[in-house]
Coordinates of C-alpha atoms and ligand atoms in Angstrom, one line a residue:
M1 CA 96.7 95.8 105.5
T2 CA 98.9 95.3 108.6
K3 CA 101.8 97.6 108.9
L4 CA 104.9 97.6 111.1
Y5 CA 105.3 100.7 113.3
D6 CA 101.6 101.5 113.3
S7 CA 100.4 101.5 116.9
I8 CA 99.5 105.2 117.5
R9 CA 96.0 106.6 117.2
A10 CA 95.3 110.2 118.4
I11 CA 91.6 110.4 117.5
S12 CA 89.0 107.9 118.5
W13 CA 85.2 107.7 118.4
K14 CA 83.6 105.6 121.1
A15 CA 80.0 105.0 122.1
D16 CA 79.9 108.2 124.1
G17 CA 81.6 110.4 121.5
L18 CA 85.0 111.8 120.5
Y19 CA 88.3 111.3 122.3
L20 CA 91.4 113.3 121.5
L21 CA 94.8 112.5 122.7
D22 CA 96.0 115.8 124.3
Q23 CA 99.1 116.6 122.2
R24 CA 99.9 119.6 124.4
K25 CA 100.8 117.2 127.2
L26 CA 103.0 114.8 125.3
P27 CA 105.5 113.3 125.9
Q28 CA 105.2 113.9 129.7
Q29 CA 101.6 112.8 130.0
Y30 CA 99.4 110.5 127.9
T31 CA 95.9 112.0 128.5
E32 CA 92.7 111.7 126.4
L33 CA 90.1 114.5 126.4
H34 CA 86.4 113.5 125.9
L35 CA 84.6 116.2 123.9
T36 CA 80.9 116.2 123.2
T37 CA 80.3 119.5 121.4
A38 CA 81.6 121.1 118.2
P39 CA 82.6 124.4 119.8
A40 CA 84.7 122.3 122.3
V41 CA 86.4 120.6 119.4
A42 CA 87.0 123.9 117.6
D43 CA 88.7 125.2 120.8
A44 CA 90.8 122.0 121.0
I45 CA 91.9 122.5 117.4
R46 CA 92.8 126.1 118.1
D47 CA 94.7 125.2 121.3
M48 CA 96.6 122.3 119.6
V49 CA 95.1 119.5 121.6
V50 CA 94.8 118.0 118.1
R51 CA 97.0 119.3 115.3
G52 CA 98.4 118.4 111.9
A53 CA 96.4 119.0 108.8
P54 CA 94.7 115.6 108.3
A55 CA 94.0 115.1 112.0
I56 CA 92.4 118.5 112.2
G57 CA 90.0 117.6 109.4
I58 CA 89.2 114.2 110.9
A59 CA 88.5 115.7 114.4
A60 CA 86.3 118.4 112.8
A61 CA 84.4 115.7 110.9
F62 CA 83.6 113.8 114.1
A63 CA 82.7 117.1 115.8
V64 CA 79.9 117.5 113.2
V65 CA 78.6 114.1 114.4
S66 CA 78.7 115.3 118.0
S67 CA 76.7 118.3 116.8
A68 CA 74.1 116.1 115.2
I69 CA 73.8 114.2 118.5
E70 CA 73.7 117.3 120.7
H71 CA 70.9 118.9 118.7
Q72 CA 68.8 115.7 118.4
S73 CA 65.8 117.1 120.4
L74 CA 65.2 120.1 118.0
D75 CA 62.9 119.9 115.1
Y76 CA 64.6 118.8 111.9
D77 CA 65.1 122.2 110.3
A78 CA 66.4 123.8 113.5
R79 CA 68.7 120.9 114.0
I80 CA 70.2 121.3 110.6
E81 CA 70.6 125.0 111.1
K82 CA 72.5 124.4 114.4
I83 CA 74.8 121.8 112.7
L84 CA 75.5 124.3 109.9
E85 CA 76.4 126.9 112.6
D86 CA 78.7 124.5 114.2
I87 CA 80.4 123.8 110.9
V88 CA 81.1 127.5 110.6
T89 CA 82.5 127.6 114.1
L90 CA 84.8 124.6 113.3
S91 CA 85.9 126.3 110.0
E92 CA 87.1 129.3 112.0
S93 CA 89.5 127.3 114.3
R94 CA 92.6 127.4 112.1
P95 CA 93.1 128.9 108.7
T96 CA 96.0 127.2 106.9
A97 CA 95.3 123.4 106.8
V98 CA 92.9 122.9 103.9
N99 CA 92.1 119.4 105.1
L100 CA 89.8 121.1 107.7
F101 CA 87.7 122.8 105.0
W102 CA 87.8 119.7 102.8
A103 CA 86.5 117.5 105.6
L104 CA 83.8 120.0 106.6
D105 CA 82.7 120.3 103.0
K106 CA 82.3 116.5 102.8
M107 CA 80.2 116.6 106.1
K108 CA 78.1 119.4 104.7
Q109 CA 77.4 117.6 101.4
C110 CA 76.4 114.6 103.4
L111 CA 74.2 116.6 105.7
Q112 CA 72.4 118.2 102.7
S113 CA 72.0 114.9 100.8
T114 CA 68.5 113.7 100.0
Q115 CA 69.2 110.4 101.7
V116 CA 69.4 112.0 105.1
N117 CA 66.5 112.3 107.5
D118 CA 65.9 112.9 111.2
E119 CA 66.2 109.2 112.1
N120 CA 69.3 108.3 110.2
L121 CA 71.2 111.6 110.4
V122 CA 73.7 110.6 113.2
Q123 CA 74.5 107.3 111.6
V124 CA 75.0 108.8 108.1
M125 CA 77.3 111.5 109.5
L126 CA 79.2 109.0 111.6
D127 CA 79.7 106.7 108.6
Q128 CA 81.1 109.7 106.6
A129 CA 83.5 110.8 109.4
T130 CA 84.7 107.2 109.8
L131 CA 85.3 107.0 106.1
I132 CA 87.3 110.2 106.1
R133 CA 89.5 108.8 108.9
D134 CA 89.9 105.3 107.4
Q135 CA 90.7 106.6 103.9
D136 CA 93.3 108.9 105.4
V137 CA 95.0 105.9 107.0
Q138 CA 94.9 104.0 103.7
A139 CA 96.3 107.1 101.9
N140 CA 99.2 107.1 104.4
Y141 CA 100.0 103.5 103.7
Q142 CA 100.0 104.2 100.0
M143 CA 102.2 107.3 100.4
G144 CA 104.5 105.2 102.5
E145 CA 105.0 102.8 99.6
Y146 CA 105.4 105.5 96.9
G147 CA 107.6 107.7 99.0
A148 CA 109.9 104.9 100.2
S149 CA 110.3 103.7 96.6
L150 CA 111.9 107.1 95.7
L151 CA 114.7 106.5 98.2
Q152 CA 117.9 104.7 97.1
Q153 CA 118.5 101.4 99.0
D154 CA 121.3 102.9 101.1
A155 CA 119.7 106.2 101.8
G156 CA 121.2 106.3 105.3
A157 CA 119.5 109.1 107.2
V158 CA 116.7 111.6 106.4
L159 CA 115.7 114.8 108.1
T160 CA 112.1 115.7 109.0
H161 CA 110.5 118.9 110.4
C162 CA 107.5 119.4 112.7
N163 CA 105.3 116.3 113.2
A164 CA 103.7 114.8 110.1
G165 CA 103.1 111.4 111.9
A166 CA 100.4 109.2 113.3
L167 CA 99.5 112.0 115.7
A168 CA 98.9 114.5 112.8
T169 CA 96.7 112.1 110.8
G170 CA 94.3 109.2 111.1
G171 CA 97.3 107.0 111.8
Y172 CA 100.8 106.1 110.4
G173 CA 101.5 109.6 109.1
T174 CA 102.4 111.3 105.8
A175 CA 106.1 112.2 106.0
L176 CA 106.6 109.9 109.0
G177 CA 104.6 107.2 107.1
V178 CA 107.2 107.4 104.3
I179 CA 110.0 107.2 106.9
R180 CA 108.4 104.3 108.6
S181 CA 108.0 102.4 105.3
A182 CA 111.6 103.3 104.3
Y183 CA 112.9 102.0 107.6
S184 CA 110.8 98.8 107.3
A185 CA 112.4 98.3 103.9
G186 CA 115.9 98.7 105.3
K187 CA 116.5 101.8 103.2
I188 CA 117.2 104.2 106.1
N189 CA 118.9 103.6 109.4
Q190 CA 118.4 106.9 111.2
V191 CA 116.0 109.9 111.4
F192 CA 117.0 113.4 112.2
A193 CA 114.2 115.6 113.5
D194 CA 114.2 119.3 113.9
E195 CA 113.0 120.3 117.4
T196 CA 110.6 122.8 115.6
R197 CA 110.4 126.0 117.4
P198 CA 108.3 127.4 118.9
W199 CA 105.8 124.6 119.6
M200 CA 108.4 121.9 119.6
Q201 CA 106.4 119.4 117.6
G202 CA 109.7 117.7 116.6
A203 CA 111.1 117.3 120.1
R204 CA 107.9 116.5 121.7
L205 CA 105.9 114.5 119.2
T206 CA 108.0 113.2 116.3
A207 CA 110.7 112.0 118.7
W208 CA 108.0 110.4 120.9
E209 CA 106.6 108.5 117.9
F210 CA 110.0 107.2 116.8
V211 CA 111.2 106.3 120.3
K212 CA 107.9 104.4 120.8
D213 CA 108.5 102.5 117.6
G214 CA 112.1 101.8 118.2
I215 CA 113.3 103.8 115.1
P216 CA 116.6 105.7 115.9
V217 CA 115.9 109.4 116.1
T218 CA 118.3 112.3 116.7
L219 CA 117.0 115.7 117.5
L220 CA 118.6 119.0 116.4
C221 CA 117.8 122.7 116.7
E222 CA 116.7 123.8 113.2
G223 CA 119.6 126.2 113.1
A224 CA 121.8 123.0 113.0
A225 CA 120.2 121.7 109.7
A226 CA 122.7 123.5 107.4
S227 CA 125.7 121.9 109.2
L228 CA 123.9 118.5 109.1
M229 CA 123.6 118.8 105.3
Q230 CA 127.1 120.3 104.8
Q231 CA 128.5 117.2 106.6
G232 CA 126.5 115.0 104.2
K233 CA 124.6 113.3 107.0
V234 CA 121.2 113.2 105.2
S235 CA 120.1 112.2 101.7
W236 CA 116.5 113.5 101.8
V237 CA 114.4 116.0 103.7
I238 CA 110.9 114.5 104.0
V239 CA 108.0 116.7 105.3
G240 CA 104.2 117.0 105.3
S241 CA 102.1 119.9 104.2
D242 CA 99.1 121.9 105.4
R243 CA 98.1 123.1 101.9
I244 CA 99.5 122.6 98.5
A245 CA 98.6 125.2 95.8
A246 CA 97.6 124.3 92.3
N247 CA 101.1 125.2 91.0
G248 CA 102.8 122.9 93.6
D249 CA 103.8 125.6 96.1
V250 CA 103.8 124.0 99.6
A251 CA 102.7 125.5 102.9
N252 CA 104.0 123.7 105.9
K253 CA 105.4 124.4 109.4
I254 CA 107.5 127.5 109.7
G255 CA 111.1 126.6 108.9
T256 CA 110.2 124.2 106.0
Y257 CA 111.2 126.8 103.4
S258 CA 114.6 127.3 104.9
L259 CA 115.2 123.5 104.8
A260 CA 114.2 123.4 101.1
I261 CA 116.7 126.2 100.3
L262 CA 119.4 124.4 102.3
A263 CA 118.6 121.1 100.6
K264 CA 118.9 122.6 97.1
H265 CA 122.3 124.2 98.1
H266 CA 123.7 120.9 99.4
G267 CA 122.2 118.5 96.8
V268 CA 119.9 116.9 99.3
K269 CA 116.5 115.8 97.9
F270 CA 113.3 117.4 99.1
M271 CA 110.1 115.4 99.4
V272 CA 106.6 116.5 100.5
A273 CA 104.2 113.7 101.4
A274 CA 100.5 114.7 101.6
P275 CA 97.2 113.2 100.7
T276 CA 95.2 114.8 97.9
S277 CA 92.9 116.2 100.5
T278 CA 95.8 118.6 101.2
I279 CA 95.9 119.8 97.6
D280 CA 93.9 122.9 97.0
M281 CA 93.5 123.4 93.3
K282 CA 91.3 126.5 93.9
T283 CA 94.3 128.3 95.3
A284 CA 96.5 129.2 92.4
T285 CA 99.9 129.8 94.1
G286 CA 101.4 129.8 97.6
A287 CA 101.0 133.5 97.8
E288 CA 97.3 133.0 98.2
I289 CA 97.5 130.5 101.1
P290 CA 96.3 132.1 104.4
I291 CA 99.1 131.8 106.9
E292 CA 98.1 131.5 110.6
Q293 CA 99.8 134.0 113.0
R294 CA 100.0 132.6 116.5
A295 CA 100.4 134.2 119.9
A296 CA 103.7 136.0 120.6
S297 CA 103.8 134.1 123.9
E298 CA 104.8 130.9 122.0
V299 CA 108.0 132.6 120.9
F300 CA 108.7 134.3 124.3
G301 CA 109.1 131.0 126.1
C302 CA 109.3 127.3 125.9
G303 CA 106.0 125.8 127.0
E304 CA 105.0 127.6 130.2
H305 CA 108.5 128.7 130.9
R306 CA 109.2 132.4 129.9
V307 CA 112.7 132.8 128.3
A308 CA 112.6 136.1 126.5
T309 CA 113.2 139.5 128.0
E310 CA 110.1 141.5 128.8
G311 CA 109.5 144.4 126.4
A312 CA 110.4 142.7 123.1
Q313 CA 107.8 141.9 120.5
A314 CA 107.5 138.6 118.5
W315 CA 106.6 137.6 115.0
N316 CA 105.1 134.1 115.0
P317 CA 103.8 132.8 111.6
A318 CA 102.9 129.2 112.1
F319 CA 103.6 128.2 108.4
D320 CA 105.7 129.2 105.4
V321 CA 105.5 128.5 101.7
T322 CA 108.1 126.6 99.8
P323 CA 108.1 127.4 96.1
A324 CA 107.4 124.4 93.9
A325 CA 110.8 124.9 92.2
L326 CA 112.5 123.7 95.4
V327 CA 110.4 120.5 95.6
D328 CA 111.8 117.3 94.1
A329 CA 108.7 115.2 94.7
I330 CA 105.2 115.6 96.0
V331 CA 103.9 112.1 97.0
T332 CA 100.1 111.5 97.4
E333 CA 98.0 108.3 97.7
K334 CA 97.8 108.5 93.9
G335 CA 101.5 108.4 93.2
V336 CA 104.4 110.8 92.7
I337 CA 104.6 114.2 91.1
E338 CA 108.3 115.0 90.4
H339 CA 109.2 118.6 90.1
P340 CA 105.6 119.8 90.4
T341 CA 104.1 122.3 87.9
L342 CA 100.5 123.4 87.4
E343 CA 100.1 121.0 84.4
K344 CA 101.5 118.0 86.4
M345 CA 99.3 118.8 89.4
Q346 CA 96.2 119.1 87.2
L347 CA 97.0 115.7 85.5
H348 CA 97.6 114.1 88.9
M349 CA 94.4 115.4 90.4
S350 CA 92.4 114.2 87.4
Q351 CA 93.7 110.6 87.8
K352 CA 91.8 107.9 89.7
V353 CA 93.7 106.2 92.5
Ligands
MRU401 O1 100.8 123.7 113.7 P1 100.7 122.2 113.4 O2 101.4 121.3 114.4 O3 99.3 121.8 113.2 O4 101.5 122.0 112.0 C1 101.6 120.8 111.5 C2 102.4 120.7 110.2 O5 102.9 121.7 109.8 C3 102.5 119.4 109.6 O6 103.7 119.2 108.9 C4 101.4 119.3 108.5 O7 100.1 119.6 109.1 C5 101.3 118.0 107.9 S1 100.6 116.8 109.0 C6 100.6 115.3 108.2

């Protein structure tokens, strides 16, 4: 399937291993890091070289391949043990995005399959990691179609938060995939993007993606979102997710919950686009989703530049939970769940694509 607005890839596997586009440096610099060990990839995930739930899972899957290559000289049992240790290290990099654990589980199952032996291990693992990435891109294309179909023909402008784009996935994006598809279909003419304090994913990454694609994008401080909605400037809020609980509660970048409340108050629709690898049916409600706390230094400044007064403390949860009752639609590669409930989520997850 060839798509318009689909030129960005943040994760690539080459003959000599894994390359990650360094998202800490965008948009000022376009630099790729070449990483050859799983602990190096775990650090890259923690440090936000690669970020966004599906992208974290894909990078971790390729890191397991790197581990299989690195430990090639060991005898088979010792090699498997080292790879399993690396899987644990990767799983400790960030806690909220369930795609990380989902992808590592897939790699582990593959590692422990009876088809695998010392000779074919690297190839089998590489095939699995490649499949995870390729299926993610296909899922994004599907979500793009389903999500765009929910928008009225003259939807005008939409608002998004953080970066749920090509950079956050195997390519094309979840929320930004829906927006790309809706723009291609002529349904929207403008995207508003929250700058997304403190890490500025909106200002640095989402705006970069849209400017690169020639899709009109307007940045705002998230504090301006209420006024934007009050003035009737957007018809939908469209966001991604790091983990969706069994009852449809949605964890996403801090500030998403405020947008959902604002959207409800102003009669603006609220859509979450996420592949089924983001749905965690083992977590009953949003209250059980582990929320990452990040360093106070992110709040004290902007990038390297210190802004806050010395002596203050900071509270820096990276994610919040939007209750299912505030969500108009969850869109996955399987279709649309309107006004999610446990029963609807269970039915959706039991369906074949
Ligand atoms: O801290 P980040 O940048 O990894 O947070 C990313 C988000 O919150 C995204 O919205 C989410 O992972 C969905 S990405 C398709």
